Coordinates of C-alpha atoms in Angstrom, one line a residue:
Chain A
X1 CA 147.4 131.7 24.5
X2 CA 145.0 130.5 24.3
X3 CA 145.8 127.1 24.9
X4 CA 147.0 128.3 28.3
X5 CA 143.9 129.7 29.1
X6 CA 141.9 126.2 28.2
X7 CA 144.7 124.3 30.9
X8 CA 143.9 127.1 33.2
X9 CA 139.8 126.9 33.0
X10 CA 140.5 123.1 32.9
X11 CA 142.0 123.0 35.9
X12 CA 139.7 125.5 37.8
X13 CA 137.2 123.1 37.1
X14 CA 139.2 120.0 37.8
X15 CA 139.1 121.4 41.2
X16 CA 135.9 123.0 41.3
X17 CA 134.4 119.4 40.6
X18 CA 136.5 117.6 44.0
X19 CA 135.4 121.1 46.0
X20 CA 131.8 120.4 45.2
X21 CA 131.3 116.4 45.1
X22 CA 131.4 116.3 49.4
X23 CA 127.5 114.7 48.1
X24 CA 130.2 112.0 46.2
X25 CA 132.7 111.8 48.9
X26 CA 130.0 111.2 51.7
X27 CA 128.8 108.7 49.7
X28 CA 131.6 106.4 48.8
X29 CA 132.9 106.6 53.1
X30 CA 129.2 105.8 53.2
X31 CA 129.4 102.7 51.3
X32 CA 132.6 101.9 53.1
X33 CA 130.9 102.2 56.7
X34 CA 128.0 99.4 55.1
X35 CA 130.9 97.2 54.3
X36 CA 132.3 97.2 57.1
X37 CA 128.8 96.3 59.0
X38 CA 127.8 93.7 56.3
X39 CA 131.2 91.9 57.6
X40 CA 129.3 91.3 60.6
X41 CA 131.9 93.1 62.8
X42 CA 129.9 95.1 65.0
X43 CA 129.9 97.8 65.7
X44 CA 131.6 101.4 64.3
X45 CA 134.7 102.4 67.1
X46 CA 133.6 106.3 67.6
X47 CA 134.6 109.0 69.7
X48 CA 132.4 111.6 70.5
X49 CA 134.2 114.6 71.8
X50 CA 132.2 117.3 73.4
X51 CA 131.6 120.5 70.8
X52 CA 133.9 123.6 70.9
X53 CA 132.5 126.2 72.8
X54 CA 134.2 129.9 73.3
X55 CA 131.2 131.3 76.8
X56 CA 130.8 129.5 79.7
X57 CA 126.4 129.7 78.8
X58 CA 127.4 128.0 75.2
X59 CA 129.6 125.4 77.8
X60 CA 126.6 123.8 79.2
X61 CA 124.9 123.6 75.7
X62 CA 127.4 121.5 74.8
X63 CA 127.2 119.6 77.4
X64 CA 123.6 118.6 77.4
X65 CA 124.3 118.1 73.7
X66 CA 126.7 115.7 74.0
X67 CA 125.2 113.9 76.4
X68 CA 122.1 113.4 73.8
X69 CA 124.1 112.5 71.2
X70 CA 125.9 109.6 73.1
X71 CA 123.1 108.2 74.4
X72 CA 121.3 108.0 71.5
X73 CA 124.1 106.7 69.7
X74 CA 124.5 104.2 71.7
X75 CA 121.1 103.5 72.2
X76 CA 121.4 102.5 68.4
X77 CA 123.8 99.1 68.8
X78 CA 125.8 100.6 66.4
X79 CA 128.5 101.5 67.9
X80 CA 131.4 101.5 70.2
X81 CA 131.2 104.9 72.1
X82 CA 135.1 105.7 72.6
X83 CA 135.7 108.5 75.2
X84 CA 138.4 110.8 73.7
X85 CA 142.4 111.1 74.6
X86 CA 143.5 113.8 76.3
X87 CA 145.7 114.5 73.2
X88 CA 142.2 114.4 71.2
X89 CA 143.2 118.0 70.0
X90 CA 146.4 119.7 69.0
X91 CA 147.6 123.3 70.8
X92 CA 144.8 123.5 73.0
X93 CA 145.8 127.5 73.8
X94 CA 146.7 128.3 70.8
X95 CA 143.9 129.3 67.2
X96 CA 145.0 126.8 64.7
X97 CA 143.7 124.2 67.0
X98 CA 143.0 121.0 65.1
X99 CA 142.3 117.1 66.0
X100 CA 145.1 115.1 66.7
X101 CA 144.1 112.1 64.3
X102 CA 147.3 110.1 65.1
X103 CA 145.9 110.0 69.1
X104 CA 143.0 108.8 67.5
X105 CA 144.2 106.3 65.3
X106 CA 146.8 105.2 68.6
X107 CA 143.1 104.0 70.6
X108 CA 141.4 102.1 67.6
X109 CA 139.0 104.8 66.6
X110 CA 137.4 104.6 63.4
X111 CA 135.4 107.8 63.8
X112 CA 135.7 111.0 65.3
X113 CA 132.7 112.6 66.2
X114 CA 133.1 117.0 67.1
X115 CA 132.2 120.3 66.2
X116 CA 131.0 123.5 68.1
X117 CA 128.0 125.0 69.4
X118 CA 127.4 128.7 69.9
X119 CA 124.5 131.2 70.5
X120 CA 122.7 132.8 67.6
X121 CA 120.8 135.4 68.7
X122 CA 118.3 133.0 70.9
X123 CA 119.2 130.3 69.1
X124 CA 121.4 127.1 69.8
X125 CA 124.1 126.6 66.8
X126 CA 125.8 123.0 66.8
X127 CA 127.9 122.4 63.9
X128 CA 129.4 118.7 63.4
X129 CA 132.2 117.5 61.9
X130 CA 133.0 114.0 61.8
X131 CA 135.7 112.4 60.3
X132 CA 136.9 108.8 59.4
X133 CA 140.1 109.1 62.3
X134 CA 142.3 106.5 59.7
X135 CA 142.1 109.0 57.0
X136 CA 141.8 112.4 58.6
X137 CA 138.8 112.4 55.7
X138 CA 135.8 114.7 56.7
X139 CA 132.9 112.9 56.4
X140 CA 130.0 114.9 57.6
X141 CA 129.9 119.2 58.2
X142 CA 127.0 120.4 58.8
X143 CA 124.8 122.8 61.7
X144 CA 121.4 122.2 63.4
X145 CA 120.5 125.2 65.1
X146 CA 117.1 125.7 67.6
X147 CA 116.2 127.0 70.6
X148 CA 118.0 126.0 74.4
X149 CA 114.5 124.1 74.6
X150 CA 115.1 121.5 71.3
X151 CA 119.1 120.7 72.8
X152 CA 117.5 116.9 72.6
X153 CA 115.7 117.8 68.6
X154 CA 118.6 119.1 67.8
X155 CA 121.0 116.3 69.5
X156 CA 119.0 113.2 67.7
X157 CA 118.6 115.3 63.7
X158 CA 122.8 114.8 64.0
X159 CA 122.5 111.2 65.2
X160 CA 120.0 110.8 62.6
X161 CA 122.5 111.5 60.1
X162 CA 125.2 110.5 61.4
X163 CA 123.4 106.8 61.3
X164 CA 122.1 107.4 58.1
X165 CA 125.5 108.4 56.8
X166 CA 127.4 105.5 58.4
X167 CA 124.4 102.7 57.4
X168 CA 123.0 103.5 54.5
X169 CA 119.8 103.6 56.4
X170 CA 117.2 105.9 57.8
X171 CA 117.9 105.9 61.7
X172 CA 114.7 105.5 64.0
X173 CA 115.4 109.1 65.8
X174 CA 112.6 110.8 66.2
X175 CA 109.9 107.7 65.9
X176 CA 107.6 107.0 69.2
X177 CA 106.5 104.2 70.7
X178 CA 102.3 103.9 71.5
X179 CA 101.2 101.4 74.3
X180 CA 99.0 100.5 76.6
X181 CA 99.7 101.4 80.4
X182 CA 97.7 100.3 83.7
X183 CA 99.1 102.9 85.8
X184 CA 96.1 105.6 86.9
X185 CA 94.1 102.7 87.2
X186 CA 93.0 102.2 83.9
X187 CA 94.2 100.6 80.8
X188 CA 95.0 103.9 78.7
X189 CA 97.4 104.5 75.7
X190 CA 100.8 106.5 76.0
X191 CA 103.3 107.6 73.4
X192 CA 107.0 107.5 74.7
X193 CA 110.1 108.6 72.5
X194 CA 112.4 105.6 70.6
X195 CA 114.5 105.8 73.8
X196 CA 111.4 105.5 76.6
X197 CA 112.1 109.9 76.8
X198 CA 108.8 112.1 76.5
X199 CA 106.2 110.1 78.4
X200 CA 102.5 111.3 77.3
X201 CA 99.5 110.3 78.4
X202 CA 97.2 110.1 74.7
X203 CA 93.8 108.5 75.5
X204 CA 91.7 109.3 79.4
X205 CA 89.0 106.7 78.7
X206 CA 88.6 105.9 82.5
X207 CA 88.0 103.1 80.7
X208 CA 89.6 99.8 78.9
X209 CA 91.3 101.3 75.8
X210 CA 94.0 98.7 73.8
X211 CA 96.4 97.9 70.9
X212 CA 97.3 101.2 69.1
X213 CA 98.9 102.1 66.2
X214 CA 99.6 105.1 64.9
X215 CA 99.6 105.2 60.6
X216 CA 102.7 105.0 58.6
X217 CA 102.7 109.1 58.5
X218 CA 102.0 109.7 62.3
X219 CA 99.1 111.7 61.4
X220 CA 96.0 109.0 62.5
X221 CA 96.4 106.5 66.2
X222 CA 93.9 103.5 65.2
X223 CA 93.2 102.4 68.9
X224 CA 90.4 99.7 70.6
X225 CA 88.1 101.0 73.3
X226 CA 86.1 100.1 75.4
X227 CA 83.7 103.4 76.1
X228 CA 81.0 102.3 74.7
X229 CA 80.5 99.2 76.4
X230 CA 81.7 97.1 74.2
X231 CA 85.1 97.4 72.3
X232 CA 84.9 99.6 69.3
X233 CA 87.2 101.0 66.6
X234 CA 88.5 104.1 67.4
X235 CA 90.8 106.5 65.3
X236 CA 91.9 109.8 66.0
X237 CA 93.5 112.2 64.0
X238 CA 96.4 113.9 66.5
X239 CA 96.2 117.0 64.3
X240 CA 92.8 118.2 64.7
X241 CA 93.0 116.1 68.3
X242 CA 89.5 114.5 66.7
X243 CA 88.7 111.1 67.5
X244 CA 85.7 108.5 65.4
X245 CA 84.7 105.7 65.9
X246 CA 83.4 102.9 63.8
X247 CA 79.8 102.4 63.7
X248 CA 79.6 98.6 63.5
X249 CA 77.6 96.6 66.1
X250 CA 80.0 94.0 68.1
X251 CA 83.6 93.7 68.4
X252 CA 86.3 95.2 67.3
X253 CA 90.1 93.9 68.0
X254 CA 93.4 94.9 67.5
X255 CA 93.6 97.3 64.3
X256 CA 96.9 97.1 62.1
X257 CA 97.1 99.9 59.2
X258 CA 98.2 98.9 55.0
X259 CA 98.8 102.9 54.7
X260 CA 98.3 106.4 55.5
X261 CA 94.0 106.2 54.5
X262 CA 93.6 102.4 55.4
X263 CA 92.7 100.5 58.1
X264 CA 92.2 96.9 59.0
X265 CA 90.2 95.5 61.9
X266 CA 88.9 92.4 63.2
X267 CA 85.1 93.4 63.1
X268 CA 82.4 90.8 64.1
X269 CA 78.7 92.6 62.7
X270 CA 78.1 89.8 60.4
X271 CA 78.5 87.1 62.9
X272 CA 82.0 86.2 62.1
X273 CA 84.6 87.3 63.2
X274 CA 86.6 88.7 59.9
X275 CA 89.0 91.2 58.9
X276 CA 87.6 94.5 57.3
X277 CA 89.4 97.1 55.6
X278 CA 88.3 100.4 56.5
X279 CA 88.9 104.3 55.8
X280 CA 89.8 106.9 58.6
X281 CA 86.2 108.4 58.5
X282 CA 85.9 104.5 60.1
X283 CA 83.4 103.3 57.6
X284 CA 84.0 99.9 55.8
X285 CA 85.7 99.9 52.6
X286 CA 85.7 96.1 52.1
X287 CA 86.0 92.9 53.8
X288 CA 89.6 91.4 53.5
X289 CA 88.8 87.6 55.1
X290 CA 85.4 85.7 55.7
X291 CA 86.0 82.6 57.6
X292 CA 83.8 80.9 60.4
X293 CA 86.8 81.1 62.7
X294 CA 88.8 84.0 64.3
X295 CA 91.1 86.2 62.4
X296 CA 92.7 88.9 63.9
X297 CA 95.9 91.6 63.8
X298 CA 96.5 92.2 60.3
X299 CA 100.2 92.7 60.0
X300 CA 100.9 94.3 55.8
X301 CA 104.1 94.0 54.7
X302 CA 105.3 97.5 52.9
X303 CA 104.0 97.8 50.1
X304 CA 100.3 96.9 51.0
X305 CA 100.5 93.5 49.0
X306 CA 100.2 91.3 51.7
X307 CA 98.7 91.0 54.7
X308 CA 99.8 88.2 57.7
X309 CA 97.3 88.0 60.3
X310 CA 95.9 85.3 63.3
X311 CA 93.7 82.9 62.6
X312 CA 91.9 79.9 64.6
X313 CA 90.7 77.8 61.2
X314 CA 92.7 75.2 62.0
X315 CA 92.0 74.9 65.2
X316 CA 94.3 77.3 67.7
X317 CA 96.0 80.1 66.7
X318 CA 98.4 80.3 63.7
X319 CA 99.4 82.9 61.5
X320 CA 98.6 83.0 58.1
X321 CA 99.7 85.4 55.0
X322 CA 97.3 86.4 52.3
X323 CA 97.8 88.0 49.5
X324 CA 95.5 91.2 49.5
X325 CA 95.1 90.5 45.5
X326 CA 93.8 87.0 45.0
X327 CA 92.5 87.6 48.3
X328 CA 94.8 83.4 48.9
X329 CA 95.7 82.6 52.7
X330 CA 98.8 80.5 53.2
X331 CA 99.5 78.8 56.4
X332 CA 103.5 81.0 58.1
X333 CA 103.5 79.5 61.1
X334 CA 104.0 75.7 61.4
X335 CA 106.3 75.2 64.7
X336 CA 104.0 76.1 68.2
X337 CA 101.0 75.3 69.1
X338 CA 99.5 79.4 69.6
X339 CA 100.9 81.6 67.1
X340 CA 99.8 84.9 67.9
X341 CA 100.6 88.7 67.6
X342 CA 102.7 89.0 63.9
X343 CA 104.7 92.4 63.2
X344 CA 105.4 92.9 59.9
X345 CA 109.0 94.0 59.8
X346 CA 109.6 97.6 57.5
X347 CA 112.1 95.7 55.5
X348 CA 109.7 93.8 54.1
X349 CA 111.3 90.3 54.9
X350 CA 110.5 89.2 58.1
X351 CA 108.0 88.7 60.7
X352 CA 108.0 88.4 64.2
X353 CA 105.4 86.9 66.5
X354 CA 104.5 85.1 69.6
X355 CA 104.8 81.0 70.6
X356 CA 102.8 81.0 73.9
X357 CA 104.6 77.7 74.5
X358 CA 102.9 74.5 76.4
X359 CA 105.0 74.9 79.9
X360 CA 103.0 78.5 79.7
X361 CA 106.2 80.8 78.9
X362 CA 105.1 83.4 75.6
X363 CA 108.3 84.0 73.4
X364 CA 108.8 85.9 70.1
X365 CA 110.3 84.2 67.1
X366 CA 110.9 85.5 63.8
X367 CA 110.7 84.1 60.6
X368 CA 111.1 84.5 56.8
X369 CA 107.9 85.7 54.8
X370 CA 108.4 82.7 53.0
X371 CA 108.1 80.5 56.0
X372 CA 112.1 79.9 56.3
X373 CA 114.6 81.0 58.8
X374 CA 112.6 80.5 61.8
X375 CA 114.6 81.9 65.1
X376 CA 114.4 82.2 68.9
X377 CA 114.3 85.6 70.2
X378 CA 113.7 85.0 73.7
X379 CA 113.6 82.7 76.2
X380 CA 112.9 81.8 80.1
X381 CA 112.2 84.8 80.6
X382 CA 108.6 85.0 81.5
X383 CA 105.9 86.1 78.8
X384 CA 107.4 88.2 76.3
X385 CA 104.5 89.4 74.2
X386 CA 103.7 92.1 71.4
X387 CA 107.0 92.7 69.3
X388 CA 106.9 95.7 67.1
X389 CA 109.8 96.7 64.6
X390 CA 111.2 100.1 64.7
X391 CA 111.4 102.3 62.4
X392 CA 115.1 101.1 60.4
X393 CA 114.2 97.0 61.0
X394 CA 117.2 97.5 63.9
X395 CA 115.5 96.4 66.8
X396 CA 112.2 94.8 68.2
X397 CA 110.4 96.7 71.5
X398 CA 108.1 94.2 73.2
X399 CA 106.8 93.5 76.6
X400 CA 108.1 91.5 78.8
X401 CA 107.4 90.2 82.9
X402 CA 111.2 89.1 82.9
X403 CA 110.9 91.5 86.2
X404 CA 107.6 90.0 87.5
X405 CA 105.1 93.0 86.4
X406 CA 104.6 93.2 82.8
X407 CA 107.3 96.0 81.6
X408 CA 108.4 97.4 78.0
X409 CA 112.0 96.2 77.0
X410 CA 113.9 96.9 73.3
X411 CA 116.1 94.3 71.8
X412 CA 118.3 94.3 68.5
X413 CA 116.5 92.2 65.3
X414 CA 118.5 89.7 66.4
X415 CA 116.9 89.0 69.9
X416 CA 120.9 90.6 71.6
X417 CA 121.2 93.6 74.1
X418 CA 117.8 92.4 75.4
X419 CA 116.9 95.8 78.1
X420 CA 114.4 97.8 80.0
X421 CA 113.1 100.3 78.1
X422 CA 111.1 103.0 80.4
X423 CA 110.4 103.0 84.3
X424 CA 106.9 103.7 85.5
X425 CA 104.3 102.6 87.7
X426 CA 101.7 100.0 86.8
X427 CA 102.1 97.3 83.7
X428 CA 103.3 98.6 80.0
X429 CA 101.8 96.5 77.5
X430 CA 100.9 96.1 73.7
X431 CA 103.4 98.7 72.3
X432 CA 104.2 100.1 69.2
X433 CA 106.6 101.4 67.2
X434 CA 105.5 104.1 64.9
X435 CA 107.3 104.4 60.8
X436 CA 108.2 107.6 60.8
X437 CA 111.2 109.7 61.9
X438 CA 109.9 112.7 61.4
Chain B
X1 CA 85.2 63.5 93.0
X2 CA 86.2 65.9 90.5
X3 CA 81.5 66.3 90.1
X4 CA 81.0 66.1 93.9
X5 CA 84.0 69.9 93.7
X6 CA 82.8 71.1 90.5
X7 CA 79.3 70.6 91.3
X8 CA 79.7 73.0 94.9
X9 CA 81.9 75.1 92.6
X10 CA 78.4 75.6 90.5
X11 CA 76.7 76.7 93.4
X12 CA 79.3 79.2 95.2
X13 CA 79.9 80.8 92.3
X14 CA 77.1 83.2 91.6
X15 CA 76.9 83.8 95.2
X16 CA 80.3 84.8 95.8
X17 CA 79.4 86.8 92.2
X18 CA 76.4 88.3 93.8
X19 CA 78.6 89.6 96.5
X20 CA 81.1 91.1 95.1
X21 CA 79.7 93.1 93.2
X22 CA 77.3 94.7 95.4
X23 CA 80.8 94.8 97.6
X24 CA 82.2 96.8 94.3
X25 CA 79.7 99.5 94.5
X26 CA 79.1 100.1 98.2
X27 CA 82.9 100.7 98.3
X28 CA 82.0 103.6 95.4
X29 CA 79.0 105.5 97.2
X30 CA 81.5 105.6 100.2
X31 CA 84.7 106.8 98.4
X32 CA 83.9 108.3 95.6
X33 CA 87.7 110.6 95.6
X34 CA 89.3 107.1 95.9
X35 CA 91.3 105.1 93.2
X36 CA 88.8 103.3 91.4
X37 CA 89.3 99.8 91.3
X38 CA 89.7 97.9 87.7
X39 CA 86.0 96.2 88.6
X40 CA 83.0 97.3 87.6
X41 CA 81.3 96.6 84.1
X42 CA 80.8 99.6 82.3
X43 CA 77.0 98.6 82.1
X44 CA 75.7 100.1 84.9
X45 CA 73.2 97.5 85.6
X46 CA 72.3 94.8 88.4
X47 CA 73.4 91.3 88.2
X48 CA 70.6 89.7 88.7
X49 CA 71.4 86.2 91.3
X50 CA 69.1 83.6 89.3
X51 CA 71.0 84.1 86.0
X52 CA 73.7 82.4 86.8
X53 CA 77.5 82.3 85.1
X54 CA 78.5 79.5 82.6
X55 CA 81.7 78.4 82.5
X56 CA 84.7 77.1 79.6
X57 CA 87.2 74.7 79.4
X58 CA 90.4 76.3 78.4
X59 CA 90.5 77.8 75.4
X60 CA 87.2 76.7 74.8
X61 CA 83.6 78.8 73.0
X62 CA 81.7 75.9 73.2
X63 CA 79.2 75.1 75.6
X64 CA 79.5 72.1 78.9
X65 CA 76.6 70.3 79.5
X66 CA 76.9 72.1 83.2
X67 CA 76.8 75.3 80.8
X68 CA 74.0 74.4 78.9
X69 CA 72.4 73.2 82.2
X70 CA 72.6 77.1 83.9
X71 CA 70.9 78.5 80.2
X72 CA 68.1 76.7 80.5
X73 CA 67.6 78.2 84.2
X74 CA 68.4 81.0 83.0
X75 CA 66.0 81.1 79.8
X76 CA 63.4 80.1 82.3
X77 CA 63.9 83.7 84.1
X78 CA 64.0 85.8 81.4
X79 CA 61.1 83.8 79.9
X80 CA 59.4 84.9 83.1
X81 CA 60.8 88.5 83.3
X82 CA 60.0 89.5 79.3
X83 CA 60.6 93.0 80.3
X84 CA 64.2 92.8 80.8
X85 CA 67.1 93.0 78.1
X86 CA 70.3 91.5 79.3
X87 CA 73.6 92.0 78.2
X88 CA 76.3 89.0 78.6
X89 CA 79.7 88.8 79.4
X90 CA 82.1 86.6 77.7
X91 CA 85.3 86.5 79.9
X92 CA 88.4 84.9 79.5
X93 CA 91.5 83.7 81.5
X94 CA 94.3 85.2 81.6
X95 CA 96.7 82.5 79.8
X96 CA 97.3 83.2 75.3
X97 CA 97.0 86.6 74.9
X98 CA 94.9 89.8 74.9
X99 CA 93.4 90.1 71.3
X100 CA 93.1 86.6 70.7
X101 CA 91.3 85.8 74.0
X102 CA 88.8 89.7 73.1
X103 CA 88.3 87.1 70.3
X104 CA 86.9 84.2 72.1
X105 CA 84.8 85.6 74.8
X106 CA 82.9 87.0 71.7
X107 CA 82.4 83.3 71.4
X108 CA 81.5 82.2 74.4
X109 CA 78.8 85.8 74.2
X110 CA 77.7 84.3 71.4
X111 CA 77.1 80.8 71.9
X112 CA 75.5 81.7 74.7
X113 CA 72.9 83.3 73.0
X114 CA 72.2 82.0 70.5
X115 CA 70.5 79.2 72.8
X116 CA 68.8 81.0 74.4
X117 CA 67.4 82.3 71.1
X118 CA 66.7 78.4 70.9
X119 CA 64.8 78.2 74.0
X120 CA 62.8 80.8 72.7
X121 CA 64.4 84.1 74.3
X122 CA 63.7 87.1 72.3
X123 CA 66.5 87.6 70.8
X124 CA 65.9 91.7 70.3
X125 CA 65.9 91.9 74.6
X126 CA 69.9 89.5 74.6
X127 CA 72.9 92.1 74.1
X128 CA 77.1 90.2 73.6
X129 CA 80.4 91.9 74.9
X130 CA 83.1 90.4 75.3
X131 CA 85.7 91.4 78.2
X132 CA 88.5 89.1 77.2
X133 CA 90.6 88.9 80.0
X134 CA 90.7 92.0 81.0
X135 CA 88.1 91.8 83.9
X136 CA 89.0 88.6 85.3
X137 CA 86.5 87.4 88.7
X138 CA 89.3 85.6 90.3
X139 CA 92.4 87.4 91.2
X140 CA 94.3 83.6 91.1
X141 CA 97.6 82.5 88.2
X142 CA 95.6 78.7 89.3
X143 CA 93.3 76.3 87.4
X144 CA 91.0 77.5 90.4
X145 CA 91.1 80.9 89.1
X146 CA 91.4 80.4 85.7
X147 CA 88.1 78.5 85.9
X148 CA 86.4 80.9 87.4
X149 CA 87.6 83.2 84.6
X150 CA 86.5 81.2 81.8
X151 CA 83.3 82.6 82.2
X152 CA 79.4 84.2 80.5
X153 CA 78.1 86.4 83.1
X154 CA 74.8 88.2 82.7
X155 CA 73.8 91.7 83.2
X156 CA 70.5 92.9 83.5
X157 CA 70.4 97.0 81.4

């Protein structure tokens, strides 16, 4: 009797372990999909099915969520989105409705994403259900709740979870891009979502504002502003909306954050144009470069241990990498006469920058931080400038004159799929992608 | 041939700039509600016609011979008008990248300031600022426009 009991409890423990272990299941599956992506076969074939609903209002919400999820997943470039086959659900009239995996397999779908949308009081709840199609295996089930006004956010939270599950990496959903536009007649700073939606004007200087960059945590915005009659460093606390300026004479050019509390910029108060490290109160912590030449455009490795920057110490501007501890600087770029605008990738292995070519074109290149594997990403398309990496390191935003005026574009980090980011009046330039994804 | 060309340009440009500055001010006075032109310098001040602009070679901040000649004339005026203070604005043509041009423009302004100090002008009367490629004088996209935009411009405070 005790032996039988023991066996029974062992069985119960065994099953409860299986039931309470969805996380390990998920991890195994995500590993599988990371492997698929690494093989270079490229995109994941995904069927996105509109969420099931009961009422007409819910159907409208489901339609909106479906549309935002579709565009969001499409934007990442990770997926081939296949329209759901007509018979994607079995017993469409009955209660015991289920996903028709045979139909999904017949069209080559790898992943099925669907779910339910229901009203919960004044809120919407989207319960997402994701399956691996071949094994009919559930890999994600999660509910997202918000007001009808938060549909974009609800849909993007799901996109973020799905992309992180399938790629094993942080996604770009929730990230922001800050940039300069002269659409008002003055160069002012604007912000938009990762996909160009949600445009917002951040400065009204009626002067010249340049080179905005958000701190890694998104709390501070650093930029250059001519309001005082000269280009000075401004740091805005986005939560308190308070803006302060670094009170050094001379110019300030092109800030770059080292971490949430330290920002580097070029200052010229000592006569030469050197890079200094400042705190968020605008006080100088220390000088980072000491040359008689122009030093500018600092960008840091993710651990803050190294800084890439532009220097004219050898004549024409080239990109150098400096060890923050030893202060030793090494030249990174040897091809191209005029190399500027470095941007260190969030993964830490690559640096994107621009080369001003002899024909007058400007093109974007990527090189490993050790100087190897140089690759040209843009060609024969006017001036392509100011590359900045998405927080997941998968994309690059930049400005281009390929269709006339300077506008913002995005591309995969490999240079593929170059396309406009947003359509607004005037010239757009100097985009900078946030590291946070909120 | 080349010398004649640069000589006429040398004479013409300061007067053109003077006219240009006057036009801008008029526009603002007549129609204050109109979309503001991107031109007026934030330092609201008079352009002194005798303080001529200096021009630079491409991607250079070193003073050319014609630039140092102009600076000598400017120094004479500054000595004769000993109460005046000026801001030297360094500018670049549109080529290259904006951030680097902001630095290059400052070096153009600083080099002119240092030369004026050597000529005996009190340093406290001379400020510098860089506009990089943000405030071109000539609107074109060729060497004729670029050569006019690579300049130091003097504004009395």
